[in-house]
Amino acid sequence: MGVSGGVGAGPGAGARVGGGPGPGAGTGAGANLLALRSHNTALVLDLLRGAGAGGISRLELAERTGLTPQAVSKITARLRAQGLAAEAGRRASTGGKPRTVLRLVPGAGHAIGVHVDRDEVRAVLADLNGTVVGERCGPLDAAGPGVGAQAVVEAVARQVEGLVPPVAESLLGVGVALPGPLDHRGGVLRRVTGFPEWEGFPLRDTLARRLGVPVVVDKDTNAAALGLAVARGDDDGGGGGGAGSFAYLHVGTGIGAGLVIGGGVHRGARTGAGEFGHQVIQLDGPPCECGDRGCVEALCLAAVARGETEEAARVLGAGAANLVGLLDIELVLLGGRTVAAAPDVFVAGVSAVLAARAHREGLPAGAVPVRLAPGGERAVAEGAAQLLLAPVFGRGEGREGLRAGRGTAERGLPAGRGGG
Ligand SMILES: [Zn+2]
């Protein structure tokens, strides 16, 4: 996982989206962020972000990262020189002279997150805090079966080129989220139900060449899960590991899952994890678009089509119960258009199945809670922006990705596990 294995840099990798400076001009903060390639810098940046406008002192940074004060001073001096950190005033300290506190400069870096849905393309421009500062949405032309991959490229480019950050050089890159399955590491699409023309298309490299900035491609469910993991980590006070282990179940025109295990998005050995919808729960059941029979997706969506939402929720609950039993996760979040049409019915229906299972098993902690995923229709696009932003702060990599002093200080901007 991570940018080291997932980024396709365009020629020169200089930000030139929207007619900005040409290749080679990428000397702004965005390019610098991608070039930092330091785990310790990610730790410092994450604490700076978590501290907000109030800032944090170098001494606190040293205490919380486990780095030496000298190392922290070196990192913060570089971040200030690059415009990524700034003084946020002085704070009285016990006994000594007042300490200078530092804060992140959110506008020093941006990422664009794009959600390619089956009939529309939504793009957001987010700053380093993940705050959305611009948004565009347009149709995916000639929607439905028959949409060629090149049409996706054009639709994405149209929205991206309309979202120019205040300083073009601050753009880290573009994250694109779309229905799976796909190869996250290579940025290549696989056989997506309903879009046979997409199979084998090198979307990441094609877009990187077209846009001239780094591009990361991931499944919509993984992007949403990453965005949720970052938000949950923030709620936990930052510092990583707070996101826990949860599943994001997406029910739209298809059904998929994004899995977060130990704070990190679990993509699996071939980045194909989370194909939740095509688990068979009824042998010899009704045919599914995937070619099998009795899949959760076929049964659930058929119930939705019949107007039997409670039955659809019960089917989804059966699949969720399998997932909870397999992975021992602590939370199930539901999202997607179909859920949004009847959120209470889906939350109650899935909860009931999980509660019945927990009761049968006599689990002391009770059933795993089920909640509506926050973020609404923008959740996937915001998560797609985090494909670029989260690695800068060492987020979305799990607990092991966020420890200082493990002898991996310069192992790369994101976790280097993704190979590449
Ligand atoms: Zn299926």
Tab-separated table of N, CA and C in Angstrom, residues 310-401:
chain	number	residue	atom	x	y	z
A	310	GLU	N	-36.333	-4.197	4.010
A	310	GLU	CA	-35.976	-4.907	5.241
A	310	GLU	C	-35.295	-6.231	4.933
A	311	GLU	N	-35.780	-6.910	3.887
A	311	GLU	CA	-35.144	-8.164	3.485
A	311	GLU	C	-33.739	-7.881	2.948
A	312	ALA	N	-33.588	-6.781	2.184
A	312	ALA	CA	-32.278	-6.399	1.673
A	312	ALA	C	-31.299	-6.174	2.829
A	313	ALA	N	-31.781	-5.505	3.877
A	313	ALA	CA	-30.939	-5.242	5.043
A	313	ALA	C	-30.564	-6.536	5.755
A	314	ARG	N	-31.514	-7.492	5.766
A	314	ARG	CA	-31.246	-8.777	6.420
A	314	ARG	C	-30.164	-9.547	5.664
A	315	VAL	N	-30.229	-9.499	4.332
A	315	VAL	CA	-29.207	-10.155	3.503
A	315	VAL	C	-27.846	-9.500	3.741
A	316	LEU	N	-27.834	-8.171	3.735
A	316	LEU	CA	-26.587	-7.461	3.975
A	316	LEU	C	-26.039	-7.813	5.360
A	317	GLY	N	-26.954	-7.952	6.315
A	317	GLY	CA	-26.562	-8.321	7.676
A	317	GLY	C	-25.899	-9.689	7.731
A	318	ALA	N	-26.409	-10.631	6.936
A	318	ALA	CA	-25.817	-11.980	6.911
A	318	ALA	C	-24.376	-11.912	6.423
A	319	GLY	N	-24.147	-11.100	5.387
A	319	GLY	CA	-22.783	-10.931	4.888
A	319	GLY	C	-21.916	-10.218	5.908
A	320	ALA	N	-22.470	-9.211	6.551
A	320	ALA	CA	-21.712	-8.457	7.559
A	320	ALA	C	-21.343	-9.348	8.736
A	321	ALA	N	-22.268	-10.248	9.112
A	321	ALA	CA	-21.992	-11.148	10.233
A	321	ALA	C	-20.830	-12.081	9.897
A	322	ASN	N	-20.776	-12.552	8.634
A	322	ASN	CA	-19.645	-13.377	8.214
A	322	ASN	C	-18.333	-12.609	8.368
A	323	LEU	N	-18.354	-11.358	7.947
A	323	LEU	CA	-17.158	-10.510	7.997
A	323	LEU	C	-16.711	-10.274	9.440
A	324	VAL	N	-17.680	-9.949	10.290
A	324	VAL	CA	-17.364	-9.688	11.698
A	324	VAL	C	-16.782	-10.947	12.343
A	325	GLY	N	-17.386	-12.097	12.019
A	325	GLY	CA	-16.887	-13.345	12.588
A	325	GLY	C	-15.496	-13.693	12.104
A	326	LEU	N	-15.221	-13.409	10.820
A	326	LEU	CA	-13.909	-13.734	10.245
A	326	LEU	C	-12.812	-12.830	10.785
A	327	LEU	N	-13.098	-11.543	10.878
A	327	LEU	CA	-12.046	-10.558	11.132
A	327	LEU	C	-12.058	-9.972	12.539
A	328	ASP	N	-13.126	-10.217	13.299
A	328	ASP	CA	-13.231	-9.664	14.649
A	328	ASP	C	-13.045	-8.145	14.643
A	329	ILE	N	-13.730	-7.482	13.747
A	329	ILE	CA	-13.667	-6.019	13.693
A	329	ILE	C	-14.591	-5.432	14.755
A	330	GLU	N	-14.441	-4.134	15.035
A	330	GLU	CA	-15.168	-3.547	16.158
A	330	GLU	C	-16.310	-2.615	15.747
A	331	LEU	N	-16.459	-2.408	14.432
A	331	LEU	CA	-17.483	-1.471	13.982
A	331	LEU	C	-17.834	-1.758	12.529
A	332	VAL	N	-19.108	-1.613	12.180
A	332	VAL	CA	-19.548	-1.714	10.783
A	332	VAL	C	-20.191	-0.391	10.394
A	333	LEU	N	-19.659	0.218	9.329
A	333	LEU	CA	-20.218	1.480	8.836
A	333	LEU	C	-20.882	1.225	7.493
A	334	LEU	N	-22.068	1.785	7.291
A	334	LEU	CA	-22.818	1.576	6.049
A	334	LEU	C	-22.875	2.872	5.243
A	335	GLY	N	-22.720	2.740	3.930
A	335	GLY	CA	-22.808	3.920	3.073
A	335	GLY	C	-23.224	3.536	1.667
A	336	GLY	N	-23.271	4.525	0.794
A	336	GLY	CA	-23.683	4.299	-0.586
A	336	GLY	C	-25.119	4.744	-0.813
A	337	ARG	N	-25.452	4.947	-2.096
A	337	ARG	CA	-26.754	5.505	-2.463
A	337	ARG	C	-27.937	4.687	-1.966
A	338	THR	N	-27.815	3.347	-2.080
A	338	THR	CA	-28.949	2.503	-1.694
A	338	THR	C	-29.209	2.594	-0.199
A	339	VAL	N	-28.136	2.655	0.586
A	339	VAL	CA	-28.281	2.825	2.034
A	339	VAL	C	-28.860	4.205	2.338
A	340	ALA	N	-28.368	5.213	1.605
A	340	ALA	CA	-28.818	6.589	1.860
A	340	ALA	C	-30.319	6.751	1.615
A	341	ALA	N	-30.895	5.880	0.770
A	341	ALA	CA	-32.324	5.965	0.477
A	341	ALA	C	-33.182	5.466	1.637
A	342	ALA	N	-32.607	4.632	2.503
A	342	ALA	CA	-33.358	4.108	3.656
A	342	ALA	C	-32.378	3.782	4.783
A	343	PRO	N	-31.682	4.790	5.297
A	343	PRO	CA	-30.589	4.536	6.249
A	343	PRO	C	-31.040	3.816	7.520
A	344	ASP	N	-32.182	4.226	8.067
A	344	ASP	CA	-32.624	3.620	9.329
A	344	ASP	C	-32.928	2.137	9.162
A	345	VAL	N	-33.545	1.796	8.021
A	345	VAL	CA	-33.905	0.392	7.780
A	345	VAL	C	-32.640	-0.459	7.684
A	346	PHE	N	-31.626	0.045	6.958
A	346	PHE	CA	-30.396	-0.732	6.796
A	346	PHE	C	-29.621	-0.860	8.109
A	347	VAL	N	-29.500	0.241	8.847
A	347	VAL	CA	-28.759	0.179	10.115
A	347	VAL	C	-29.468	-0.784	11.080
A	348	ALA	N	-30.798	-0.679	11.168
A	348	ALA	CA	-31.542	-1.541	12.098
A	348	ALA	C	-31.478	-3.005	11.663
A	349	GLY	N	-31.603	-3.246	10.350
A	349	GLY	CA	-31.614	-4.618	9.849
A	349	GLY	C	-30.279	-5.316	10.028
A	350	VAL	N	-29.191	-4.629	9.699
A	350	VAL	CA	-27.865	-5.224	9.859
A	350	VAL	C	-27.560	-5.405	11.348
A	351	SER	N	-27.940	-4.418	12.157
A	351	SER	CA	-27.724	-4.503	13.609
A	351	SER	C	-28.407	-5.729	14.192
A	352	ALA	N	-29.621	-5.997	13.717
A	352	ALA	CA	-30.393	-7.113	14.266
A	352	ALA	C	-29.707	-8.446	14.002
A	353	VAL	N	-29.154	-8.597	12.784
A	353	VAL	CA	-28.470	-9.852	12.458
A	353	VAL	C	-27.214	-10.010	13.312
A	354	LEU	N	-26.455	-8.912	13.479
A	354	LEU	CA	-25.237	-8.985	14.278
A	354	LEU	C	-25.561	-9.240	15.751
A	355	ALA	N	-26.653	-8.640	16.216
A	355	ALA	CA	-27.042	-8.833	17.613
A	355	ALA	C	-27.442	-10.280	17.866
A	356	ALA	N	-28.162	-10.867	16.905
A	356	ALA	CA	-28.585	-12.262	17.067
A	356	ALA	C	-27.377	-13.183	17.121
A	357	ARG	N	-26.396	-12.900	16.281
A	357	ARG	CA	-25.190	-13.733	16.269
A	357	ARG	C	-24.417	-13.583	17.579
A	358	ALA	N	-24.274	-12.328	18.043
A	358	ALA	CA	-23.551	-12.079	19.297
A	358	ALA	C	-24.252	-12.773	20.460
A	359	HIS	N	-25.591	-12.779	20.427
A	359	HIS	CA	-26.358	-13.426	21.489
A	359	HIS	C	-26.131	-14.937	21.478
A	360	ARG	N	-26.150	-15.525	20.279
A	360	ARG	CA	-25.911	-16.970	20.161
A	360	ARG	C	-24.542	-17.355	20.680
A	361	GLU	N	-23.566	-16.479	20.357
A	361	GLU	CA	-22.189	-16.781	20.744
A	361	GLU	C	-21.889	-16.369	22.180
A	362	GLY	N	-22.837	-15.660	22.809
A	362	GLY	CA	-22.630	-15.229	24.188
A	362	GLY	C	-21.442	-14.308	24.361
A	363	LEU	N	-21.224	-13.443	23.363
A	363	LEU	CA	-20.073	-12.545	23.427
A	363	LEU	C	-20.242	-11.545	24.577
A	364	PRO	N	-19.266	-11.487	25.479
A	364	PRO	CA	-19.406	-10.608	26.637
A	364	PRO	C	-19.517	-9.135	26.262
A	365	ALA	N	-18.852	-8.722	25.192
A	365	ALA	CA	-18.869	-7.303	24.825
A	365	ALA	C	-20.139	-6.930	24.057
A	366	GLY	N	-20.970	-7.913	23.751
A	366	GLY	CA	-22.194	-7.621	23.006
A	366	GLY	C	-21.913	-7.537	21.522
A	367	ALA	N	-22.950	-7.105	20.787
A	367	ALA	CA	-22.839	-7.072	19.329
A	367	ALA	C	-21.971	-5.917	18.858
A	368	VAL	N	-21.379	-6.105	17.693
A	368	VAL	CA	-20.602	-5.048	17.054
A	368	VAL	C	-21.559	-3.947	16.603
A	369	PRO	N	-21.288	-2.691	16.944
A	369	PRO	CA	-22.199	-1.616	16.550
A	369	PRO	C	-22.223	-1.380	15.043
A	370	VAL	N	-23.363	-0.954	14.549
A	370	VAL	CA	-23.550	-0.641	13.125
A	370	VAL	C	-23.992	0.816	13.035
A	371	ARG	N	-23.308	1.581	12.211
A	371	ARG	CA	-23.666	3.003	12.093
A	371	ARG	C	-23.645	3.444	10.631
A	372	LEU	N	-24.319	4.532	10.371
A	372	LEU	CA	-24.267	5.156	9.057
A	372	LEU	C	-22.910	5.847	8.923
A	373	ALA	N	-22.229	5.633	7.803
A	373	ALA	CA	-20.934	6.274	7.593
A	373	ALA	C	-21.135	7.777	7.407
A	374	PRO	N	-20.327	8.592	8.077
A	374	PRO	CA	-20.438	10.033	7.864
A	374	PRO	C	-19.860	10.417	6.499
A	375	GLY	N	-20.157	11.612	6.061
A	375	GLY	CA	-19.540	12.095	4.816
A	375	GLY	C	-20.499	12.212	3.662
A	376	GLY	N	-21.574	11.409	3.685
A	376	GLY	CA	-22.583	11.509	2.645
A	376	GLY	C	-22.026	11.229	1.260
A	377	GLU	N	-22.581	11.932	0.262
A	377	GLU	CA	-22.238	11.629	-1.127
A	377	GLU	C	-20.814	12.058	-1.486
A	378	ARG	N	-20.146	12.809	-0.590
A	378	ARG	CA	-18.803	13.275	-0.884
A	378	ARG	C	-17.739	12.362	-0.273
A	379	ALA	N	-18.163	11.338	0.468
A	379	ALA	CA	-17.230	10.532	1.258
A	379	ALA	C	-16.156	9.872	0.395
A	380	VAL	N	-16.549	9.355	-0.763
A	380	VAL	CA	-15.575	8.641	-1.600
A	380	VAL	C	-14.550	9.613	-2.193
A	381	ALA	N	-15.038	10.773	-2.661
A	381	ALA	CA	-14.126	11.761	-3.248
A	381	ALA	C	-13.145	12.290	-2.202
A	382	GLU	N	-13.644	12.553	-0.996
A	382	GLU	CA	-12.751	13.024	0.065
A	382	GLU	C	-11.728	11.951	0.426
A	383	GLY	N	-12.187	10.706	0.443
A	383	GLY	CA	-11.257	9.601	0.718
A	383	GLY	C	-10.223	9.463	-0.389
A	384	ALA	N	-10.638	9.737	-1.629
A	384	ALA	CA	-9.699	9.657	-2.758
A	384	ALA	C	-8.597	10.702	-2.603
A	385	ALA	N	-8.940	11.889	-2.088
A	385	ALA	CA	-7.907	12.906	-1.835
A	385	ALA	C	-6.937	12.417	-0.767
A	386	GLN	N	-7.445	11.637	0.175
A	386	GLN	CA	-6.578	11.108	1.235
A	386	GLN	C	-5.574	10.083	0.709
A	387	LEU	N	-5.816	9.534	-0.483
A	387	LEU	CA	-4.831	8.616	-1.078
A	387	LEU	C	-3.490	9.331	-1.237
A	388	LEU	N	-3.534	10.655	-1.448
A	388	LEU	CA	-2.311	11.455	-1.541
A	388	LEU	C	-1.941	12.075	-0.200
A	389	LEU	N	-2.963	12.534	0.545
A	389	LEU	CA	-2.703	13.282	1.773
A	389	LEU	C	-2.276	12.391	2.944
A	390	ALA	N	-2.977	11.273	3.135
A	390	ALA	CA	-2.731	10.446	4.320
A	390	ALA	C	-1.271	9.992	4.444
A	391	PRO	N	-0.629	9.567	3.339
A	391	PRO	CA	0.765	9.121	3.471
A	391	PRO	C	1.713	10.230	3.942
A	392	VAL	N	1.384	11.486	3.634
A	392	VAL	CA	2.223	12.608	4.082
A	392	VAL	C	2.275	12.629	5.610
A	393	PHE	N	1.180	12.196	6.240
A	393	PHE	CA	1.074	12.210	7.694
A	393	PHE	C	1.218	10.806	8.297
A	394	GLY	N	1.624	9.849	7.484
A	394	GLY	CA	1.779	8.483	7.977
A	394	GLY	C	0.469	7.835	8.359
A	395	ARG	N	-0.636	8.294	7.751
A	395	ARG	CA	-1.956	7.757	8.105
A	395	ARG	C	-2.379	6.646	7.140
A	396	GLY	N	-3.312	5.855	7.642
A	396	GLY	CA	-3.886	4.817	6.807
A	396	GLY	C	-2.962	3.636	6.584
A	397	GLU	N	-1.868	3.607	7.360
A	397	GLU	CA	-0.897	2.525	7.192
A	397	GLU	C	-0.956	1.536	8.346
A	398	GLY	N	-1.787	1.827	9.331
A	398	GLY	CA	-1.868	0.941	10.480
A	398	GLY	C	-0.865	1.323	11.551
A	399	ARG	N	-1.004	0.666	12.686
A	399	ARG	CA	-0.183	1.017	13.850
A	399	ARG	C	1.298	0.866	13.564
A	400	GLU	N	1.658	-0.169	12.830
A	400	GLU	CA	3.079	-0.410	12.588
A	400	GLU	C	3.694	0.689	11.743
A	401	GLY	N	2.851	1.400	11.025
A	401	GLY	CA	3.376	2.453	10.170
A	401	GLY	C	3.671	3.738	10.920
